[in-house]
Amino acid sequence: MGIGTLHNYIDGEWRVSGATESMPVMNPATTEELGQVPVSPATEVDRAATAASVAQQEWRRVPPQERIQYLFKLKSLLERDFESLAETITIECGKTLKESKGELQRAIENVEVACGIPTLMQGYNLEDIAQGIDEIMIRQPVGVAAVIAPFNFPAMIPFWFMPYALACGNTYIVKPSEKVPLTMEKVFHLLEETGLPKGVVNLVHGAKETVDAILDHPQIRAISFVGSSPVARYIYSRAAEQGKRVQCQGGAKNPIIVLPDADLEMTTRIVADSAFGCAGQRCLAASIALTVGSVRDNFREAIATTATERKVGFGLDEGIQMGPVITQNSQQRIHGIIDRGTQEGAELLIDGRNPSIPGYEKGYFVRPTILDGVNAGSAIAGTEIFGPVLGLMHVDSLDEAISLINQSPWGNMACLFTSSGGSARKFRYEVEAGNIGINIGVAAPMAFFPFSGWKESFFGDLHGQGRHAVEFFTQTKVVIERWPKTWSRQF
Ligand code: NAD
């Protein structure tokens, strides 16, 4: 590829950034440099926010039914360019082409749901709250909103928010991850092709300096963030201090429980996909498997075999089941956590460090890794690894497993594998996490449901997607009206 330095899209134009700093964008499988991303300064955030603010005055007056016509067009353009967008995701992010297509499909589904805005955005009313007095609740847009996105889903995550924001009459700024900015660049060419009025959508590349300018800008009224928990916490407090509406989806350490009555073949396949799919770089990746009672040995053996058989390589190549991790730093960090696990007493059942992948020897690969006998209180039991590493823990009962999960500070996802309805209900009822899977390994809510992280995995109130997004991107206005009979004209 080699596309030089990326441009921002502000006020309907592609603009060269005046940034003094830029960062390389790499293909993590080949380590080829794909381009440079500018660290846009505060002046460029200001330009985007001002353009968005001016555009919003007109955009909010466009009837919802007309606003969604741009989204219908966007859906068809995303479908037209589906293959090339998916390839771009794989090239910059490392996941397999199948995984890239899956995330793109999820992005499109959010566009589809947002097309229901003329219904979803409706308020409610009641006649005669007192004699002759009526009360109505109207939803109005918040103004200018922005998303700060992580690297692991370059296409999907901005779509958890942007289509709803636009459909509700807001204008928007996207700040993609500096590690994977190419996909959004392509998406913005499609947004341009829809003919959206200038200033309605804006793309500002950058890193911390750019984010801080977004957080502090007085014209940006709402912030959506997805990324690691320490940054989520920082963004939540800084944006809230500025009086903004803010939702921050953070990191995770997702447990799954395997009961002795689970279907072992199905469970193993699903848990392996969850732990090693997207090279473990999913906020819904299974990270700890708690085996209960007699299933311990059989599950350990089966998951070890599956992990060893996984085909690792460049995601565009045929038959590849797992790609690299995002950067060399990430690779080294994962190596360090594996070392730490063994120092804390876990047994390295499968060691995926330092693999040699033919043709991609320099790539940032870590093969599936399994640590057995992880101790409940150890650092590795509570640290988000964000790599293809599964820890195994063994307990005697479902109660013990649920209690361990509930002691964790994380709350993004928890899953149970069982054939017992009673166990499933108990788990669903008692476990403290926001996304629950029963015989499901990646409990990713569909676009019409909220992406419901809890605890350290989420800071805020309203989550991304579906009705939560509609509430987040609108403010309620209540009108109380009295029209005395004596004021009616007689015609
Ligand atoms: P990250 O927190 O490093 O970066 C996310 C975004 O924040 C990027 O756009 C980055 O430019 C910006 N950023 C980074 N450091 C910053 C700082 N100090 N100040 C201001 N802005 C900063 O996350 P990542 O490595 O890109 O993504 C992986 C993380 O995202 C994992 O922890 C994963 O669990 C999480 N994640 C969560 C969800 C969810 O729905 N809960 C979904 C996907 C990913």
Coordinates of C-alpha atoms and ligand atoms in Angstrom, one line a residue:
M1 CA 0.0 0.0 0.0
G2 CA 2.2 2.9 1.3
I3 CA -0.3 5.8 1.1
G4 CA 1.8 8.5 2.8
T5 CA 0.3 10.7 5.5
L6 CA -3.4 10.4 6.1
H7 CA -5.7 13.4 5.7
N8 CA -8.5 14.6 8.0
Y9 CA -12.0 15.1 6.7
I10 CA -13.4 18.3 8.1
D11 CA -16.3 20.4 6.9
G12 CA -16.8 18.3 3.8
E13 CA -13.1 18.5 2.6
W14 CA -10.0 16.3 2.8
R15 CA -7.4 18.4 4.5
V16 CA -3.7 17.9 5.1
S17 CA -3.0 18.0 8.8
G18 CA -0.6 20.7 10.2
A19 CA 0.5 18.1 12.8
T20 CA 4.2 18.3 13.7
E21 CA 4.1 14.6 14.7
S22 CA 3.0 11.5 12.9
M23 CA 3.0 7.8 13.7
P24 CA 3.5 4.8 11.4
V25 CA 0.6 2.5 10.6
M26 CA 1.9 -1.1 10.3
N27 CA 0.7 -4.4 8.9
P28 CA 1.2 -6.5 12.0
A29 CA 1.7 -9.7 10.0
T30 CA 4.3 -8.4 7.6
T31 CA 5.6 -5.3 9.6
E32 CA 5.3 -3.3 6.3
E33 CA 4.6 0.4 6.9
L34 CA 1.2 1.2 5.4
G35 CA 1.3 5.0 5.9
Q36 CA 1.6 7.7 8.5
V37 CA -1.1 9.0 10.8
P38 CA -0.9 12.6 11.9
V39 CA -1.3 13.5 15.6
S40 CA -3.8 16.3 14.8
P41 CA -3.4 19.3 17.1
A42 CA -6.2 21.1 19.1
T43 CA -6.6 23.7 16.3
E44 CA -7.8 20.9 13.9
V45 CA -10.2 19.5 16.5
D46 CA -11.5 23.1 16.9
R47 CA -12.0 23.4 13.1
A48 CA -14.0 20.1 13.1
A49 CA -16.1 21.0 16.1
T50 CA -16.9 24.5 14.7
A51 CA -17.9 23.0 11.3
A52 CA -20.0 20.3 13.1
S53 CA -21.6 22.9 15.3
V54 CA -22.6 25.1 12.3
A55 CA -23.8 22.1 10.3
Q56 CA -25.9 20.9 13.2
Q57 CA -28.2 23.9 13.1
E58 CA -29.4 22.8 9.7
W59 CA -29.1 19.1 10.2
R60 CA -31.4 18.9 13.2
R61 CA -34.1 20.5 11.0
V62 CA -33.8 17.9 8.3
P63 CA -36.8 15.5 9.0
P64 CA -35.7 12.2 10.5
Q65 CA -37.2 10.4 7.5
E66 CA -34.9 12.3 5.2
R67 CA -31.9 12.0 7.5
I68 CA -32.1 8.2 7.3
Q69 CA -32.0 8.2 3.5
Y70 CA -28.3 9.0 3.9
L71 CA -27.9 5.9 6.1
F72 CA -29.8 3.7 3.6
K73 CA -27.3 4.9 1.0
L74 CA -24.4 4.3 3.3
K75 CA -25.6 0.7 3.9
S76 CA -25.6 0.0 0.2
L77 CA -22.1 1.6 -0.3
L78 CA -20.7 -0.5 2.6
E79 CA -22.1 -3.5 0.9
R80 CA -20.7 -2.5 -2.4
D81 CA -17.2 -2.1 -1.0
F82 CA -17.6 -5.0 1.5
E83 CA -14.6 -7.0 0.2
S84 CA -12.1 -4.2 0.0
L85 CA -13.1 -2.8 3.4
A86 CA -12.7 -6.2 5.0
E87 CA -9.3 -6.6 3.4
T88 CA -8.2 -3.2 4.8
I89 CA -9.3 -4.3 8.3
T90 CA -7.2 -7.5 8.0
I91 CA -4.2 -5.6 6.6
E92 CA -4.0 -3.0 9.3
C93 CA -5.5 -4.9 12.3
G94 CA -4.3 -8.5 11.7
K95 CA -7.5 -10.5 12.1
T96 CA -8.5 -13.0 9.5
L97 CA -10.6 -12.0 6.5
K98 CA -13.5 -14.0 7.9
E99 CA -13.3 -12.1 11.2
S100 CA -13.0 -8.8 9.3
K101 CA -16.2 -9.6 7.3
G102 CA -17.9 -10.5 10.6
E103 CA -17.1 -7.1 12.2
L104 CA -18.1 -5.2 9.0
Q105 CA -21.5 -7.0 9.0
R106 CA -22.0 -5.9 12.6
A107 CA -21.2 -2.3 11.6
I108 CA -23.9 -2.5 8.8
E109 CA -26.4 -3.9 11.2
N110 CA -26.1 -0.8 13.4
V111 CA -26.8 1.3 10.3
E112 CA -29.9 -0.8 9.7
V113 CA -31.1 -0.3 13.3
A114 CA -30.5 3.5 13.2
C115 CA -32.7 3.6 10.1
G116 CA -35.6 3.0 12.5
I117 CA -35.1 6.4 14.1
P118 CA -38.5 7.8 13.0
T119 CA -40.0 5.3 15.3
L120 CA -37.1 4.9 17.9
M121 CA -36.8 8.6 18.5
Q122 CA -40.5 9.2 19.3
G123 CA -41.4 10.7 22.6
Y124 CA -44.7 10.2 24.5
N125 CA -47.5 12.2 25.8
L126 CA -50.5 12.3 28.1
E127 CA -53.6 14.4 27.7
D128 CA -55.3 15.9 30.8
I129 CA -52.5 15.7 33.3
A130 CA -54.8 18.3 34.9
Q131 CA -58.1 19.4 33.4
G132 CA -57.4 20.8 30.0
I133 CA -53.7 20.5 30.3
D134 CA -51.5 18.1 28.2
E135 CA -47.9 17.1 28.6
I136 CA -45.6 15.8 25.9
M137 CA -42.1 14.5 25.9
I138 CA -40.0 15.3 22.8
R139 CA -36.5 13.9 22.0
Q140 CA -34.1 16.5 20.6
P141 CA -30.5 16.0 19.5
V142 CA -27.7 16.8 21.9
G143 CA -25.5 18.7 19.4
V144 CA -22.0 17.8 18.3
A145 CA -20.8 14.3 19.5
A146 CA -17.5 12.4 19.1
V147 CA -16.2 8.9 19.3
I148 CA -12.7 7.9 20.4
A149 CA -12.1 4.3 19.2
P150 CA -9.8 1.4 20.0
F151 CA -7.7 -0.6 17.6
N152 CA -9.4 -4.0 17.7
F153 CA -12.5 -3.3 15.7
P154 CA -11.6 -0.5 13.2
A155 CA -14.9 -0.6 11.4
M156 CA -17.5 -1.8 13.9
I157 CA -16.9 0.3 17.0
P158 CA -17.5 3.7 15.5
F159 CA -20.7 2.3 14.1
W160 CA -22.0 1.5 17.7
F161 CA -22.5 5.2 17.9
M162 CA -22.2 7.2 14.7
P163 CA -25.4 6.1 12.8
Y164 CA -27.6 6.7 15.8
A165 CA -26.0 10.1 16.5
L166 CA -26.6 11.2 12.9
A167 CA -30.1 9.8 12.6
C168 CA -31.1 11.7 15.8
G169 CA -29.9 15.0 14.3
N170 CA -26.5 15.3 15.8
T171 CA -23.3 16.1 13.9
Y172 CA -20.3 13.9 14.5
I173 CA -16.5 13.6 14.9
V174 CA -14.6 10.3 14.7
K175 CA -11.1 9.9 16.1
P176 CA -10.0 6.4 15.1
S177 CA -7.3 4.5 16.8
E178 CA -3.9 5.7 15.6
K179 CA -2.9 2.1 15.1
V180 CA -5.7 1.3 12.5
P181 CA -6.9 4.6 10.9
L182 CA -7.1 3.2 7.3
T183 CA -10.5 1.6 7.6
M184 CA -12.3 4.8 8.8
E185 CA -10.5 6.7 6.0
K186 CA -12.3 4.4 3.6
V187 CA -15.6 4.6 5.4
F188 CA -15.4 8.4 5.2
H189 CA -15.0 8.3 1.5
L190 CA -18.3 6.4 1.5
L191 CA -19.8 8.9 3.8
E192 CA -18.7 11.6 1.4
E193 CA -20.3 9.7 -1.4
T194 CA -23.7 9.6 0.4
G195 CA -23.9 13.4 -0.2
L196 CA -24.3 14.2 3.5
P197 CA -24.2 18.0 4.0
K198 CA -20.7 19.3 4.8
G199 CA -19.7 19.4 8.5
V200 CA -22.2 16.7 9.5
V201 CA -19.4 14.0 9.7
N202 CA -15.8 14.8 10.4
L203 CA -12.7 12.6 10.7
V204 CA -9.8 13.8 12.9
H205 CA -6.8 11.5 13.2
G206 CA -4.6 11.6 16.2
A207 CA -3.6 10.3 19.6
K208 CA -3.6 11.6 23.2
E209 CA -3.2 15.3 22.3
T210 CA -6.1 15.1 19.9
V211 CA -8.3 13.3 22.4
D212 CA -7.6 15.8 25.1
A213 CA -8.6 18.6 22.7
I214 CA -11.9 16.7 22.0
L215 CA -12.5 16.3 25.7
D216 CA -12.0 19.9 26.5
H217 CA -13.8 21.5 23.5
P218 CA -16.9 23.4 24.6
Q219 CA -18.9 22.7 21.5
I220 CA -18.6 18.9 21.7
R221 CA -21.5 17.9 24.0
A222 CA -21.2 14.1 24.1
I223 CA -18.3 11.6 24.1
S224 CA -18.3 7.9 23.4
F225 CA -15.2 6.0 24.2
V226 CA -14.1 2.4 23.8
G227 CA -10.7 1.2 24.9
S228 CA -8.7 0.1 27.9
S229 CA -10.1 0.8 31.4
P230 CA -7.4 3.2 32.7
V231 CA -8.0 5.4 29.7
A232 CA -11.8 4.9 30.0
R233 CA -11.7 6.1 33.6
Y234 CA -9.5 9.1 32.6
I235 CA -11.8 10.1 29.7
Y236 CA -14.9 9.6 31.8
S237 CA -13.8 12.0 34.5
R238 CA -12.2 14.6 32.3
A239 CA -15.2 14.8 30.0
A240 CA -17.7 14.8 32.9
E241 CA -15.7 17.6 34.5
Q242 CA -16.4 19.6 31.4
G243 CA -20.1 18.9 31.8
K244 CA -20.3 16.6 28.8
R245 CA -22.5 13.5 28.4
V246 CA -20.1 10.5 28.4
Q247 CA -20.1 6.8 28.0
C248 CA -16.9 4.8 28.3
Q249 CA -16.6 1.1 27.5
G250 CA -13.4 -0.3 29.0
G251 CA -11.3 -3.5 29.3
A252 CA -12.2 -6.9 30.4
K253 CA -11.1 -10.3 31.9
N254 CA -13.9 -12.6 30.8
P255 CA -14.5 -15.9 32.6
I256 CA -16.3 -18.9 31.3
I257 CA -17.5 -21.8 33.4
V258 CA -17.6 -25.4 32.1
L259 CA -20.0 -27.7 34.0
P260 CA -19.6 -31.5 33.9
D261 CA -22.9 -31.8 32.0
A262 CA -21.7 -29.5 29.1
D263 CA -21.4 -30.9 25.6
L264 CA -17.6 -31.2 25.5
E265 CA -17.0 -31.1 21.8
M266 CA -19.2 -28.0 21.3
T267 CA -17.8 -26.3 24.4
T268 CA -14.2 -26.8 23.4
R269 CA -14.8 -25.5 19.9
I270 CA -16.7 -22.4 21.1
V271 CA -14.3 -21.6 24.0
A272 CA -11.3 -21.9 21.6
D273 CA -12.9 -19.5 19.2
S274 CA -13.6 -17.1 22.0
A275 CA -10.1 -17.3 23.6
F276 CA -8.0 -17.4 20.4
G277 CA -10.3 -15.7 17.7
C278 CA -9.0 -12.2 16.7
A279 CA -5.8 -13.4 18.5
G280 CA -7.6 -12.9 21.8
Q281 CA -7.8 -9.1 21.1
R282 CA -11.5 -8.9 21.8
C283 CA -13.1 -7.3 24.8
L284 CA -15.4 -10.3 24.8
A285 CA -12.5 -12.9 24.6
A286 CA -12.7 -15.8 27.1
S287 CA -9.7 -15.3 29.2
I288 CA -10.2 -17.7 32.2
A289 CA -12.0 -21.1 32.0
L290 CA -13.3 -22.3 35.3
T291 CA -13.9 -26.1 35.1
V292 CA -16.2 -27.5 37.7
G293 CA -15.6 -31.0 39.2
S294 CA -15.1 -34.0 37.0
V295 CA -14.8 -32.1 33.7
R296 CA -11.4 -30.7 34.6
D297 CA -9.1 -33.3 32.8
N298 CA -11.2 -33.9 29.8
F299 CA -11.7 -30.2 29.1
R300 CA -8.0 -29.5 29.6
E301 CA -7.0 -32.2 27.2
A302 CA -9.5 -31.1 24.5
I303 CA -8.7 -27.4 24.7
A304 CA -5.0 -28.1 24.5
T305 CA -5.4 -30.2 21.4
T306 CA -7.6 -27.5 19.7
A307 CA -5.1 -24.7 20.7
T308 CA -2.2 -26.7 19.2
E309 CA -4.1 -27.3 15.9
R310 CA -5.0 -23.7 15.3
K311 CA -3.6 -22.4 11.9
V312 CA -1.8 -19.1 12.6
G313 CA -0.6 -16.7 9.9
F314 CA -1.5 -13.6 7.7
G315 CA -5.3 -13.2 7.8
L316 CA -5.6 -12.8 4.0
D317 CA -4.1 -16.2 3.4
E318 CA -6.4 -19.2 2.8
G319 CA -7.3 -21.4 5.8
I320 CA -5.8 -19.1 8.4
Q321 CA -7.7 -19.2 11.7
M322 CA -5.7 -16.6 13.7
G323 CA -3.6 -13.6 12.9
P324 CA -0.9 -11.7 14.8
V325 CA -1.3 -9.3 17.7
I326 CA -1.3 -5.6 16.9
T327 CA 2.2 -4.4 17.7
Q328 CA 5.6 -5.6 18.9
N329 CA 4.9 -3.9 22.2
S330 CA 1.8 -5.9 22.6
Q331 CA 3.6 -9.1 21.7
Q332 CA 6.3 -8.4 24.4
R333 CA 3.7 -7.4 27.0
I334 CA 1.9 -10.7 26.4
H335 CA 5.2 -12.6 26.7
G336 CA 5.7 -10.8 30.0
I337 CA 2.3 -11.8 31.4
I338 CA 2.9 -15.4 30.5
D339 CA 6.2 -15.3 32.4
R340 CA 4.4 -13.8 35.3
G341 CA 1.8 -16.5 35.3
T342 CA 4.4 -19.2 35.5
Q343 CA 6.2 -17.3 38.3
E344 CA 2.9 -17.2 40.2
G345 CA 2.6 -21.0 40.0
A346 CA 0.6 -21.7 36.8
E347 CA 1.8 -24.6 34.6
L348 CA 2.5 -23.6 30.9
L349 CA 0.4 -26.3 29.2
I350 CA 0.8 -24.8 25.7
D351 CA 3.5 -22.2 25.1
G352 CA 2.7 -20.0 22.1
R353 CA 5.6 -17.6 22.4
N354 CA 8.1 -16.9 19.6
P355 CA 6.5 -19.0 16.9
S356 CA 8.1 -18.9 13.4
I357 CA 5.4 -18.3 10.8
P358 CA 6.8 -19.2 7.4
G359 CA 6.8 -16.1 5.2
Y360 CA 6.0 -13.8 8.1
E361 CA 9.0 -14.3 10.4
K362 CA 9.0 -10.7 11.5
G363 CA 5.3 -10.5 12.2
Y364 CA 3.9 -9.9 15.7
F365 CA 2.7 -13.5 16.3
V366 CA 1.8 -15.3 19.5
R367 CA 0.4 -18.8 19.1
P368 CA -2.5 -19.9 21.3
T369 CA -1.2 -20.3 24.9
I370 CA -2.7 -22.1 27.8
L371 CA -1.8 -21.7 31.5
D372 CA -3.2 -24.4 33.7
G373 CA -3.8 -24.1 37.5
V374 CA -4.0 -20.3 37.6
N375 CA -4.4 -19.2 41.2
A376 CA -7.4 -17.2 42.1
G377 CA -5.6 -14.4 43.9
S378 CA -2.7 -14.1 41.4
A379 CA -2.1 -11.1 39.2
I380 CA -2.6 -13.1 36.0
A381 CA -6.1 -14.1 37.2
G382 CA -7.1 -10.4 37.3
T383 CA -5.0 -8.8 34.5
E384 CA -6.5 -8.2 31.0
I385 CA -4.0 -10.0 28.6
F386 CA -5.6 -9.0 25.3
G387 CA -3.8 -11.8 23.5
P388 CA -4.4 -15.5 22.7
V389 CA -3.8 -16.8 26.2
L390 CA -6.4 -18.8 28.2
G391 CA -6.0 -19.5 31.9
L392 CA -7.5 -22.6 33.4
M393 CA -8.8 -22.7 37.0
H394 CA -10.5 -25.6 38.8
V395 CA -13.3 -25.4 41.3
D396 CA -15.7 -27.8 43.0
S397 CA -19.0 -26.2 42.4
L398 CA -21.0 -23.7 40.4
D399 CA -21.4 -21.6 43.6
E400 CA -17.7 -21.4 44.0
A401 CA -17.2 -20.4 40.3
I402 CA -19.9 -17.7 40.5
S403 CA -18.4 -16.4 43.7
L404 CA -14.9 -16.1 42.1
I405 CA -16.4 -14.3 39.1
N406 CA -18.2 -11.9 41.3
Q407 CA -15.1 -11.0 43.3
S408 CA -13.5 -9.8 40.0
P409 CA -13.5 -6.0 39.4
W410 CA -14.3 -6.7 35.7
G411 CA -17.9 -7.1 34.4
N412 CA -17.9 -7.2 30.6
M413 CA -18.9 -10.8 29.9
A414 CA -19.4 -14.2 31.7
C415 CA -20.4 -17.4 30.0
L416 CA -21.6 -20.8 31.2
F417 CA -21.5 -24.1 29.3
T418 CA -24.1 -26.6 30.6
S419 CA -27.1 -28.7 29.5
S420 CA -29.0 -27.8 32.7
G421 CA -31.7 -25.1 32.6
G422 CA -31.6 -24.7 36.4
S423 CA -27.8 -24.1 36.4
A424 CA -28.2 -21.6 33.5
R425 CA -30.9 -19.7 35.3
K426 CA -28.9 -19.5 38.5
F427 CA -25.9 -18.3 36.6
R428 CA -27.8 -15.7 34.6
Y429 CA -29.5 -14.4 37.8
E430 CA -26.5 -14.3 40.1
V431 CA -23.4 -13.4 38.0
E432 CA -22.2 -9.8 38.0
A433 CA -21.5 -9.0 34.4
G434 CA -23.4 -7.2 31.7
N435 CA -23.1 -9.5 28.8
I436 CA -24.0 -13.1 29.5
G437 CA -23.5 -16.2 27.3
I438 CA -25.2 -19.6 27.9
N439 CA -23.4 -22.1 25.7
I440 CA -22.2 -19.0 23.8
G441 CA -18.5 -17.9 23.8
V442 CA -18.6 -14.4 22.6
A443 CA -21.8 -12.8 24.0
A444 CA -21.8 -9.8 21.7
P445 CA -25.2 -8.1 21.8
M446 CA -26.8 -7.6 18.4
A447 CA -27.2 -4.0 17.2
F448 CA -30.7 -3.7 18.6
F449 CA -29.5 -4.5 22.2
P450 CA -27.1 -2.5 24.3
F451 CA -23.5 -3.5 24.7
S452 CA -23.8 -3.9 28.4
G453 CA -20.5 -3.9 30.3
W454 CA -20.5 -3.5 34.0
K455 CA -18.1 -2.6 36.8
E456 CA -14.5 -1.7 35.7
S457 CA -15.6 -2.6 32.1
F458 CA -17.9 0.4 31.8
F459 CA -18.1 4.0 33.0
G460 CA -21.4 5.7 32.5
D461 CA -25.0 5.0 32.3
L462 CA -26.2 4.4 28.7
H463 CA -24.3 1.9 26.6
G464 CA -23.6 1.8 22.8
Q465 CA -26.1 0.4 20.2
G466 CA -29.9 0.2 20.0
R467 CA -32.2 2.1 22.3
H468 CA -29.4 3.1 24.7
A469 CA -27.7 4.9 21.8
V470 CA -30.9 6.7 20.9
E471 CA -31.3 7.9 24.5
F472 CA -27.6 8.9 24.7
F473 CA -27.8 11.0 21.5
T474 CA -31.0 12.8 22.5
Q475 CA -32.1 15.0 25.3
T476 CA -35.6 15.0 26.5
K477 CA -37.8 18.1 26.5
V478 CA -41.1 18.1 28.3
V479 CA -43.8 20.5 27.3
I480 CA -46.9 21.2 29.4
E481 CA -49.6 23.0 27.5
R482 CA -52.8 24.7 28.6
W483 CA -55.3 25.9 26.0
P484 CA -58.4 27.2 27.8
K485 CA -61.7 26.7 25.9
T486 CA -62.4 30.4 25.9
W487 CA -59.3 30.8 23.6
S488 CA -60.7 28.6 20.9
R489 CA -61.9 30.5 17.9
Q490 CA -65.5 29.8 16.8
F491 CA -65.5 29.0 13.1
Ligands
NAD1 P1 -6.5 2.3 24.3 O1 -7.2 2.6 25.6 O2 -5.0 2.2 24.3 O3 -6.9 3.4 23.2 C1 -8.2 3.7 22.9 C2 -8.3 5.1 22.3 O4 -7.9 6.0 23.3 C3 -7.4 5.3 21.1 O5 -8.1 6.1 20.2 C4 -6.2 6.1 21.7 O6 -5.7 7.1 20.8 C5 -6.8 6.8 22.9 N1 -5.9 7.0 24.0 C6 -5.0 6.0 24.4 N2 -4.3 6.5 25.5 C7 -4.8 7.7 25.8 C8 -4.5 8.7 26.8 N3 -3.6 8.5 27.7 N4 -5.3 9.8 26.8 C9 -6.2 10.0 25.9 N5 -6.5 9.2 24.9 C10 -5.8 8.0 24.8 O7 -7.2 0.9 23.8 P2 -6.7 0.0 22.6 O8 -5.4 -0.7 23.0 O9 -6.8 0.7 21.3 O10 -7.9 -1.1 22.6 C11 -7.9 -2.2 23.4 C12 -8.7 -2.0 24.7 O11 -10.0 -1.7 24.3 C13 -8.8 -3.3 25.5 O12 -8.7 -3.0 26.9 C14 -10.2 -3.8 25.2 O13 -10.8 -4.6 26.2 C15 -10.9 -2.5 25.1 N6 -12.2 -2.7 24.3 C16 -13.3 -2.6 25.0 C17 -14.5 -2.8 24.4 C18 -15.8 -2.8 25.1 O14 -16.9 -2.7 24.5 N7 -15.8 -2.8 26.4 C19 -14.5 -3.1 23.0 C20 -13.3 -3.1 22.3 C21 -12.1 -2.9 23.0

